[in-house]
């Protein structure tokens, strides 16, 4: 176990104080923002809620909801792109409409949603239907009923597959101990009143 995990285990007990519970919760819920840059160029808030992801769209911009690394656009740019005649042929991204890019064959293509941190190269990115949970073959930025999720390779876990199985099990164990301590403290607090 890591030094942080050993430290947390040393302070987690059934008689854990509220301060200790808050501290352990903060450590367990810490967000890894390493490698996240240029959120402003995506018109998104800085990384703060989800590992390896920019925050939600800035005020006045629209895009994929929640913490993502995808572009948020001003509504006016969407109106311009939908009314202007955009060719399907391109030399670069500027020849394509909003939420499109110029692919390797010289054609405009829709931008697909992306998984966080490319699944840390420890999993594969899958598209699923948000209502059924079933796999779908496409999940473009314009689709509201699908999402990109990581399916981690054996031995890895977490939303971005950034944790080893051992790290994930350790986090789960510590969360359970913390919740048990909180429950015990809460029960003790109500019975002593």
XYZ file of C-alpha atoms in Angstrom:
193
model
C 0.000 0.000 0.000
C 1.133 3.557 -0.648
C 2.262 5.886 2.128
C -0.999 7.846 1.740
C -3.084 4.670 2.063
C -1.111 3.582 5.168
C -1.594 7.035 6.690
C -5.334 6.994 6.007
C -5.668 3.478 7.433
C -3.863 4.596 10.587
C -6.449 7.310 11.282
C -9.551 5.391 10.211
C -11.242 3.761 13.185
C -14.710 3.306 14.601
C -14.170 6.337 16.836
C -13.000 8.632 14.068
C -13.635 12.352 14.665
C -15.581 14.546 12.237
C -12.340 16.341 11.353
C -10.624 13.052 10.542
C -13.624 11.873 8.487
C -13.539 15.125 6.492
C -9.780 14.814 5.961
C -10.009 11.201 4.771
C -12.936 12.110 2.498
C -10.912 14.935 0.956
C -7.945 12.647 0.315
C -10.094 9.879 -1.192
C -12.001 12.352 -3.374
C -8.940 14.244 -4.617
C -9.109 14.862 -8.360
C -6.092 14.131 -10.552
C -5.773 17.071 -12.950
C -2.309 16.186 -14.219
C -1.968 16.629 -17.949
C -5.156 18.688 -18.257
C -4.296 21.887 -20.098
C -5.958 24.420 -22.356
C -9.415 24.146 -20.828
C -9.860 27.820 -21.740
C -9.316 26.976 -25.422
C -12.155 24.456 -25.132
C -14.311 27.183 -23.515
C -14.497 25.086 -20.334
C -13.784 25.655 -16.659
C -10.541 24.323 -15.172
C -10.279 20.713 -13.996
C -11.814 20.317 -10.529
C -14.399 17.503 -10.378
C -13.382 14.600 -12.633
C -9.913 13.086 -13.086
C -8.108 14.210 -16.242
C -11.051 16.372 -17.410
C -11.778 20.055 -17.854
C -14.844 21.383 -16.055
C -18.237 22.275 -17.484
C -18.781 24.770 -20.307
C -18.125 28.421 -19.514
C -21.103 30.751 -19.135
C -22.603 31.509 -22.552
C -21.214 28.377 -24.247
C -22.863 25.033 -24.988
C -21.447 21.557 -25.458
C -21.304 18.104 -23.940
C -22.576 18.457 -20.376
C -20.430 17.920 -17.316
C -16.667 17.691 -16.966
C -15.255 16.731 -20.357
C -12.352 17.535 -22.675
C -14.546 18.445 -25.614
C -15.162 21.842 -27.211
C -17.965 24.105 -26.013
C -19.294 26.524 -28.624
C -21.013 29.872 -28.538
C -24.611 29.422 -29.736
C -24.029 32.042 -32.447
C -21.326 29.866 -34.059
C -23.814 26.986 -34.257
C -26.397 29.262 -35.911
C -23.841 30.501 -38.448
C -22.665 26.983 -39.269
C -26.211 25.646 -39.698
C -27.227 28.476 -42.053
C -24.014 28.703 -44.074
C -23.361 26.299 -46.887
C -20.630 23.974 -45.654
C -19.043 21.653 -48.167
C -18.446 18.044 -47.209
C -14.940 18.330 -48.734
C -12.137 19.927 -46.746
C -8.445 20.720 -46.504
C -8.501 21.562 -42.792
C -10.938 21.870 -39.871
C -11.893 25.462 -40.768
C -13.573 24.149 -43.955
C -16.017 22.132 -41.820
C -19.021 23.125 -39.729
C -19.279 23.345 -35.957
C -18.642 20.049 -34.161
C -16.936 18.643 -37.254
C -13.322 18.068 -38.274
C -11.471 17.369 -41.493
C -10.604 13.668 -41.523
C -7.690 12.040 -43.335
C -9.696 11.501 -46.539
C -10.507 15.190 -47.070
C -14.099 14.909 -45.884
C -15.829 16.648 -42.981
C -16.806 14.246 -40.200
C -18.709 14.691 -36.936
C -16.628 14.846 -33.759
C -17.165 11.829 -31.513
C -17.380 12.075 -27.743
C -14.184 11.067 -25.919
C -13.347 9.020 -22.854
C -11.447 10.642 -19.980
C -7.671 10.534 -20.432
C -8.088 8.087 -23.343
C -8.775 5.429 -20.696
C -5.162 5.902 -19.525
C -4.145 3.439 -22.275
C -5.377 0.760 -19.848
C -8.823 0.232 -21.335
C -10.924 0.834 -24.415
C -13.374 3.638 -25.033
C -16.921 2.435 -25.699
C -20.070 4.313 -26.622
C -23.203 3.386 -24.711
C -26.832 4.421 -24.901
C -27.529 6.601 -21.836
C -30.987 5.060 -21.337
C -30.333 1.360 -21.903
C -26.627 0.978 -21.127
C -26.230 -0.978 -24.382
C -23.286 -0.446 -26.705
C -23.834 1.797 -29.719
C -21.536 2.162 -32.713
C -21.532 5.972 -32.849
C -21.703 8.747 -30.277
C -21.249 12.132 -31.893
C -21.041 15.390 -29.951
C -24.537 16.254 -31.165
C -26.102 13.099 -29.679
C -27.688 13.606 -26.250
C -28.616 9.974 -25.626
C -25.141 8.411 -25.534
C -21.900 8.699 -23.639
C -18.294 7.612 -23.978
C -17.170 5.298 -21.151
C -14.004 3.346 -20.480
C -14.047 -0.446 -20.318
C -10.891 -1.166 -18.353
C -8.499 -3.982 -19.123
C -8.068 -6.698 -16.515
C -6.197 -5.316 -13.508
C -7.367 -1.692 -13.892
C -10.375 0.327 -12.792
C -11.889 3.761 -12.265
C -13.663 6.099 -14.696
C -10.450 6.577 -16.706
C -8.887 3.146 -15.919
C -6.216 5.127 -14.072
C -6.195 2.912 -10.986
C -4.786 -0.575 -10.566
C -7.217 -3.138 -9.152
C -5.295 -3.008 -5.867
C -5.603 0.804 -5.682
C -9.313 0.632 -6.477
C -9.915 -2.067 -3.827
C -7.950 0.016 -1.310
C -10.051 3.105 -2.072
C -13.273 1.121 -1.712
C -12.098 -0.391 1.592
C -11.145 3.022 2.972
C -14.474 4.530 1.888
C -16.343 1.696 3.620
C -14.301 2.216 6.799
C -14.904 5.947 6.646
C -18.666 5.489 6.178
C -18.773 2.962 9.004
C -16.945 5.431 11.274
C -19.309 8.197 10.238
C -22.303 5.944 10.917
C -20.905 4.948 14.336
C -20.220 8.571 15.202
C -23.671 9.611 14.034
C -25.329 6.826 16.051
C -23.230 7.702 19.125
C -24.101 11.391 18.712
C -27.871 10.770 18.583
C -27.893 8.313 21.517
C -25.917 10.677 23.780
C -28.357 13.557 23.292
